[in-house]
GROMACS .gro file of C-alpha atoms in nm:
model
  278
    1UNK     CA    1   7.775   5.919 -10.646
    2UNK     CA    2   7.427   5.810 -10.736
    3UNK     CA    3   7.406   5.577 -11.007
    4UNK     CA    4   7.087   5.515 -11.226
    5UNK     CA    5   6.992   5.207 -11.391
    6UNK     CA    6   6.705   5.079 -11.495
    7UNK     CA    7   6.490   4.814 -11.350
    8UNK     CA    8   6.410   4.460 -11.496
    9UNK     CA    9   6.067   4.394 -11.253
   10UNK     CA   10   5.994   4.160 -11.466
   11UNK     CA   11   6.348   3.913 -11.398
   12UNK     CA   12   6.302   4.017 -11.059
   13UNK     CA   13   5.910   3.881 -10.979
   14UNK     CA   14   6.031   3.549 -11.060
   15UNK     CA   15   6.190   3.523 -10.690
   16UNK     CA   16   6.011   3.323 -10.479
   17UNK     CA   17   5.995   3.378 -10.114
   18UNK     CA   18   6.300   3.231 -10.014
   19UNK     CA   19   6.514   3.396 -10.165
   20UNK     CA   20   6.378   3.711  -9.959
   21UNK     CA   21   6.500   3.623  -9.632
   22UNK     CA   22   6.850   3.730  -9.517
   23UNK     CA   23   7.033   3.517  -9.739
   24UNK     CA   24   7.381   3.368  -9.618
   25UNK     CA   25   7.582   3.496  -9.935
   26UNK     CA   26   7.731   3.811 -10.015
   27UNK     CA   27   7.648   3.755 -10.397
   28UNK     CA   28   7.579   4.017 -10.599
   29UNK     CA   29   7.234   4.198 -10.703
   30UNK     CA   30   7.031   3.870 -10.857
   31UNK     CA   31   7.001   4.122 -11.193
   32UNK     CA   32   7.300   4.243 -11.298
   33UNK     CA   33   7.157   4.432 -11.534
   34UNK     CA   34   6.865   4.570 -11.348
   35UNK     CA   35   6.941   4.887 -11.094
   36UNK     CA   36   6.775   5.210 -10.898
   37UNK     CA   37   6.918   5.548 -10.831
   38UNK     CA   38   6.998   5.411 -10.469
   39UNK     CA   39   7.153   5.663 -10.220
   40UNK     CA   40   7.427   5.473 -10.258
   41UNK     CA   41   7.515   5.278 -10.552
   42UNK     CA   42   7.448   4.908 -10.547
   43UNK     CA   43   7.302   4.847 -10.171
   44UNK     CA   44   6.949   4.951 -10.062
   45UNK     CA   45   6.901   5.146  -9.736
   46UNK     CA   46   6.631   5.079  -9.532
   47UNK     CA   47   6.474   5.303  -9.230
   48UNK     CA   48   6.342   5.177  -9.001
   49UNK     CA   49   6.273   5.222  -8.547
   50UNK     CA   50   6.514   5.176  -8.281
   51UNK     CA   51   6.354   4.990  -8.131
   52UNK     CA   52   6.153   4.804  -8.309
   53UNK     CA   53   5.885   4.574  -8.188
   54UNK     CA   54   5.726   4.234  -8.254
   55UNK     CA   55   5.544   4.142  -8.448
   56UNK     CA   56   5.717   4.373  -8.670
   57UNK     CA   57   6.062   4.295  -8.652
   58UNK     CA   58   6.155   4.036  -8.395
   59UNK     CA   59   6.461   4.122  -8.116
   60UNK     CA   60   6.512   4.464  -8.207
   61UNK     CA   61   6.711   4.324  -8.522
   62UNK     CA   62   6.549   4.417  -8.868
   63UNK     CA   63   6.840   4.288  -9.003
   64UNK     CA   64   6.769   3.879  -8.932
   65UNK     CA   65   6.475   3.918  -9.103
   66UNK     CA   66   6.227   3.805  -8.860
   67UNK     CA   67   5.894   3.960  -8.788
   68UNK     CA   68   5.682   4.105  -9.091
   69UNK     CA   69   5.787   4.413  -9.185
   70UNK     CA   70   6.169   4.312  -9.143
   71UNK     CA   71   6.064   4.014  -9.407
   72UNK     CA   72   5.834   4.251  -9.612
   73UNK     CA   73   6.155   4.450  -9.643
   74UNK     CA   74   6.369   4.167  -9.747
   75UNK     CA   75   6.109   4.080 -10.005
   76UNK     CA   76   6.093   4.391 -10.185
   77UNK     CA   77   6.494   4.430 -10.156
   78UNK     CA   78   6.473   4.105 -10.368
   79UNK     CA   79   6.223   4.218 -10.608
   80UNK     CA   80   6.403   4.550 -10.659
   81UNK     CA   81   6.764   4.248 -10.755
   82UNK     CA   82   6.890   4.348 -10.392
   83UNK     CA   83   7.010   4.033 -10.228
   84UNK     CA   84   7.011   4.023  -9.819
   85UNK     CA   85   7.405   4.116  -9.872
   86UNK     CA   86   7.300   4.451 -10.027
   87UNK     CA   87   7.073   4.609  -9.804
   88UNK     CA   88   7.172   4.849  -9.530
   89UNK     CA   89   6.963   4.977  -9.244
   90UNK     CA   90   6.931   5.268  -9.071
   91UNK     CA   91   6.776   5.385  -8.749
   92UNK     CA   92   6.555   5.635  -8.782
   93UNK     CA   93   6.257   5.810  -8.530
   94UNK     CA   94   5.876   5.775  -8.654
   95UNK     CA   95   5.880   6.122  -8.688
   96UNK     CA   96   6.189   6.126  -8.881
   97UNK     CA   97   6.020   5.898  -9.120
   98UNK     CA   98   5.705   6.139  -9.173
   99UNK     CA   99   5.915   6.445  -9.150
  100UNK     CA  100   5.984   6.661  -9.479
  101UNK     CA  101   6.255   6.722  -9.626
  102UNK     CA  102   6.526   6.479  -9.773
  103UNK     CA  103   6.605   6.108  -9.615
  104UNK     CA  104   6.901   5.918  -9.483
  105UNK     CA  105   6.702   5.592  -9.675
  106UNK     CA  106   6.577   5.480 -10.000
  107UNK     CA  107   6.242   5.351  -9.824
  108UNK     CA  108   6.109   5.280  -9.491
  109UNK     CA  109   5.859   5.045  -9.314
  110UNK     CA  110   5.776   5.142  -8.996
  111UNK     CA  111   5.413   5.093  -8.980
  112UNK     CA  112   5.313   5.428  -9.122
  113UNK     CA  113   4.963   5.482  -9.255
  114UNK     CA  114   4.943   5.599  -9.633
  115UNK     CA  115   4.744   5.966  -9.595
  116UNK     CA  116   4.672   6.211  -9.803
  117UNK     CA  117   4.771   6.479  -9.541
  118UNK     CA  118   5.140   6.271  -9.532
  119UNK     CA  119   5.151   6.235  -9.925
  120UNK     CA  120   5.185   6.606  -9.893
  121UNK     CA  121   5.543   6.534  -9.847
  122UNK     CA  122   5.610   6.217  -9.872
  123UNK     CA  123   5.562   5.928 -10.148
  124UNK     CA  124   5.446   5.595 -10.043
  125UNK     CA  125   5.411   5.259 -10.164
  126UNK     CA  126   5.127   5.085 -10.210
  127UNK     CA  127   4.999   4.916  -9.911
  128UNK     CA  128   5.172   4.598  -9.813
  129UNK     CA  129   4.932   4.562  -9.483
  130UNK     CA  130   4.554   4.684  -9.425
  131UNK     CA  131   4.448   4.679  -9.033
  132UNK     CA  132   4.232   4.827  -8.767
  133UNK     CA  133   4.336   5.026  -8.457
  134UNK     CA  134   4.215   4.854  -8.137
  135UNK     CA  135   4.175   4.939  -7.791
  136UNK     CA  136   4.374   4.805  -7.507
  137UNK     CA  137   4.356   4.778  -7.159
  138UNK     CA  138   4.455   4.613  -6.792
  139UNK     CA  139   4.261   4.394  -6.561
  140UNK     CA  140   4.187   4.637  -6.231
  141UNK     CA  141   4.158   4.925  -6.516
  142UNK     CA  142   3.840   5.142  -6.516
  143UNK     CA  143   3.825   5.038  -6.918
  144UNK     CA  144   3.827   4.653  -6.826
  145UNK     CA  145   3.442   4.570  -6.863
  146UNK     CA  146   3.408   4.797  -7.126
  147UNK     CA  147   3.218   4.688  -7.441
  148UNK     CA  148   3.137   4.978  -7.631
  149UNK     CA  149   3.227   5.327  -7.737
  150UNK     CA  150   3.035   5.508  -7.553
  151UNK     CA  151   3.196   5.315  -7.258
  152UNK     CA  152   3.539   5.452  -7.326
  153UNK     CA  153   3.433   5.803  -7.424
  154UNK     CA  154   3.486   5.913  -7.014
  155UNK     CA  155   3.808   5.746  -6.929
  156UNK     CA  156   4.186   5.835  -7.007
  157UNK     CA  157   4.273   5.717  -7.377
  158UNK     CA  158   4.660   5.715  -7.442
  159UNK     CA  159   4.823   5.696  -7.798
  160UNK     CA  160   5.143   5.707  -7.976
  161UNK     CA  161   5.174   6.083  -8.104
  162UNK     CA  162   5.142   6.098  -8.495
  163UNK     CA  163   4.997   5.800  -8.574
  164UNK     CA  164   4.721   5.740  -8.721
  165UNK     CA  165   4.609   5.500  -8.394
  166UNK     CA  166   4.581   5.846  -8.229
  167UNK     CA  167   4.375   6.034  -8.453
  168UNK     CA  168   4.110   5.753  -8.512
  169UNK     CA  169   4.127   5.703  -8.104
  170UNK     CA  170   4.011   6.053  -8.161
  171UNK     CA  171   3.769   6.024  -8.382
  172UNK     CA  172   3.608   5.709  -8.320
  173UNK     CA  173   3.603   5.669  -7.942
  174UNK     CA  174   3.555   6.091  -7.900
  175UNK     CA  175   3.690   6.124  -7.564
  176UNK     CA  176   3.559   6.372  -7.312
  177UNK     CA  177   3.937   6.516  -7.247
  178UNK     CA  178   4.151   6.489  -7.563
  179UNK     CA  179   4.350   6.153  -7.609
  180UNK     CA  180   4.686   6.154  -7.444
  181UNK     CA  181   4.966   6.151  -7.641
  182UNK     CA  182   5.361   5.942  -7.546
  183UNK     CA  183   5.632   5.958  -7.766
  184UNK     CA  184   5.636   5.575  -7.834
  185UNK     CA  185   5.482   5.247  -7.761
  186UNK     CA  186   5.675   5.139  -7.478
  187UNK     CA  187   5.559   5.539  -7.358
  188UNK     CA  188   5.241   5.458  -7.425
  189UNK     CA  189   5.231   5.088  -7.256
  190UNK     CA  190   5.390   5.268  -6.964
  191UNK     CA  191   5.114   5.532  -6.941
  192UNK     CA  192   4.857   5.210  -6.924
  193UNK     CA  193   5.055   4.986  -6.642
  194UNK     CA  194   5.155   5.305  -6.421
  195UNK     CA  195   4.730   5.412  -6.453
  196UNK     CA  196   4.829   5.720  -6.632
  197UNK     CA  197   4.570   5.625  -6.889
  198UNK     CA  198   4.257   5.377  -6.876
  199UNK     CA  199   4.341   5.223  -7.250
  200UNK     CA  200   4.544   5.228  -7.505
  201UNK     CA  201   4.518   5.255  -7.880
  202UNK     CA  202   4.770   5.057  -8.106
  203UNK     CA  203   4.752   4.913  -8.448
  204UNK     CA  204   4.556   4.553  -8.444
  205UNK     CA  205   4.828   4.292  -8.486
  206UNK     CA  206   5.046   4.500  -8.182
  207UNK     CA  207   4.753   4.501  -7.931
  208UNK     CA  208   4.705   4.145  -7.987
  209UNK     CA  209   5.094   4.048  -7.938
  210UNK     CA  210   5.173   4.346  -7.652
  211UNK     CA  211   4.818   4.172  -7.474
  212UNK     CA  212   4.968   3.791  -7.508
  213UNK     CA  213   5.319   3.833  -7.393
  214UNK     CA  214   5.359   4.212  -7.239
  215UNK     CA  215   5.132   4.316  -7.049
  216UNK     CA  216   5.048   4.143  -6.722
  217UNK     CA  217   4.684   4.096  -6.723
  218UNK     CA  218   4.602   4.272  -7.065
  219UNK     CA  219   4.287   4.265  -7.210
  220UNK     CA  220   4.212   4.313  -7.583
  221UNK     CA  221   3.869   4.498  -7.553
  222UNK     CA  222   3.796   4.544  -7.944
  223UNK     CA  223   3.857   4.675  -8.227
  224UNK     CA  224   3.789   5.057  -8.378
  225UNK     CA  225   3.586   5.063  -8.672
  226UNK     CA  226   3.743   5.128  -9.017
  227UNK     CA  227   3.407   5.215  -9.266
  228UNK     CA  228   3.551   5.140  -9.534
  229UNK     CA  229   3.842   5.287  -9.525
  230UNK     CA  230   4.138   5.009  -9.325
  231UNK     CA  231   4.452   5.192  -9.232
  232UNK     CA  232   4.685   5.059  -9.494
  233UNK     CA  233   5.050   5.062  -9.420
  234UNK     CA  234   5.306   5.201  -9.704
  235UNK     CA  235   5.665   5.227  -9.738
  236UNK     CA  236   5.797   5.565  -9.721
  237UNK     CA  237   5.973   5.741 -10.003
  238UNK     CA  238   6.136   6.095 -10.034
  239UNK     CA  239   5.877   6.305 -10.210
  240UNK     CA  240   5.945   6.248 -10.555
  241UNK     CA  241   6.191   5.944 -10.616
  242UNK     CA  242   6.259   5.786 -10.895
  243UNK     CA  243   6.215   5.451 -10.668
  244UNK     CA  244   5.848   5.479 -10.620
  245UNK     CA  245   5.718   5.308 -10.933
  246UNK     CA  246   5.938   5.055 -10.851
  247UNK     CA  247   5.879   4.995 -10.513
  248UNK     CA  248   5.532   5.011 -10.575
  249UNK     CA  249   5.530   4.781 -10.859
  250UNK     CA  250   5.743   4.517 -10.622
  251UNK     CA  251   5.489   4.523 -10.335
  252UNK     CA  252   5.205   4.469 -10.608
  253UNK     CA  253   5.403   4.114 -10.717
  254UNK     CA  254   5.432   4.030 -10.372
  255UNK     CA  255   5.068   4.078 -10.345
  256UNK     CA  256   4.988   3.925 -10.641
  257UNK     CA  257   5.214   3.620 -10.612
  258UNK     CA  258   5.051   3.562 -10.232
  259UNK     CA  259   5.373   3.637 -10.063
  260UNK     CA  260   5.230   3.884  -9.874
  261UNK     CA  261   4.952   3.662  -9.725
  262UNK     CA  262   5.212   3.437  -9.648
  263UNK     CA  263   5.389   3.686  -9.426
  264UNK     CA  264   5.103   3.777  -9.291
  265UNK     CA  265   5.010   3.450  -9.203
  266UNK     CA  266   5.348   3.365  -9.025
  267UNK     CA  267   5.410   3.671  -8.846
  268UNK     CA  268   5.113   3.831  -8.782
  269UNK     CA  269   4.818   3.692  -8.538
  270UNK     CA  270   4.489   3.529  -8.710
  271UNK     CA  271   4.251   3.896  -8.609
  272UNK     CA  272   3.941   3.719  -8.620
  273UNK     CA  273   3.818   3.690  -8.305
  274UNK     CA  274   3.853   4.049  -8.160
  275UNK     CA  275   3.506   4.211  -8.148
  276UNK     CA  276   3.446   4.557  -8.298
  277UNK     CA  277   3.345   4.830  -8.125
  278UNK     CA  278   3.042   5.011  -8.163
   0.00000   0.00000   0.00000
């Protein structure tokens, strides 16, 4: 039985960041008096991929919160008076996550751009990440020396299906034959070191960790452009929660409070120095 209670942000933004990692307690919700309609009353579920990659969530275990959207998660769960000892995860498919309909979680991070196409059906958070898309490729690959669109537009582009690293690998790049599409990453990496495909597209902060300690001989050729427009990453909400404002409202403290950039900064590679793309 759902449960509704109402919210005390303001108690809750006074948690620092250490008190959003997987604490070691089982102590109760830090506000006793603060509360959400939760899918189930007292603990927060949390979606999220099986598996999950780094630099997202580190060993296929969201719940050790390591890598940054298994620690973005933590930190909301604390703003929202959910300690480490009240939050439950669940496995769930990208497409489950963008799918209609009701959800087996209160929220989940999975790297899934906010769109007005997806708000269609789903809420979102505000974003707790902005990135680019960025192209990826092998040494021996016909996409090695490239430096430019216009290079890439003949060649073999692979992408995960649904994502937004597809369509702007679509859009930006405009491929002679249409950019092929895996179910997953590890599809998609697959497609690159078999020769399926000439490069990959991925989200910025996975092309630079997949290129540094997956692929044999990867090469980070650039970044897509954004405009100005960056693909911003939300958490996911059934269409019309009553958790939205709050969730929202807790990513905007962790922006505001810099916990975010601190996240950022420890889990996520400095992006400077890949080129973009024109």
């Amino acid at each position: 039985m759902r449960t509704t209670r109402i919210l005390a942000l303001a108690a809750a933004t006074a948690l620092t960041l250490a008190a959003c990692s997987p604490a070691d307690d089982a102590e109760a919700p830090a506000d006793d008096d603060a509360g959400l309609a939760t899918l189930t009353d007292g603990t927060l579920t949390i979606g999220t991929s099986d598996p999950s990659y780094e630099p997202w969530v580190v060993d296929n275990d969201p719940t050790n919160g390591e890598g940054f959207e298994s620690a973005v998660a933590y930190a909301v769960a604390a703003q929202l008076g959910f300690d480490a000892a009240h939050v439950e995860w669940v496995p769930v498919t990208f497409d489950q996550i963008i799918a209609p309909g009701a959800k087996s979680f209160d929220i989940a991070i999975n790297q899934v751009s906010i769109s007005d196409e997806r708000r269609a059906n789903l809420d979102f958070s505000s974003s707790y990440y902005d990135t680019a898309q960025a192209v990826v490729t092998v040494e021996g690959s016909a996409a090695a020396d490239a430096t430019t669109l216009a290079e890439l537009a003949d060649l073999r582009i692979g992408a995960m299906v649904g994502t937004t690293s597809a369509q702007v690998a679509q859009d930006s790049i405009a491929p002679s034959t249409d950019v092929q599409l895996f179910n997953d990453n590890d599809q998609v990496k697959q497609a690159l070191t078999s020769g399926l495909v000439d490069a990959i597209v991925v989200d910025l902060p996975t092309a630079l960790y997949i290129t540094a300690a997956e692929l044999d001989g990867g090469i980070l050729a650039g970044q897509l452009p954004t405009g100005d427009a960056p693909d911003q990453f939300g958490l996911v909400l059934d269409k019309g929660s009553p958790l939205t404002d709050a969730v929202t409202a807790a990513v905007d403290a962790l922006r505001a409070d810099g916990t975010l950039a601190d996240l950022e900064a420890e889990w996520l590679t400095d992006a400077a120095g890949a080129p973009v793309l024109d």
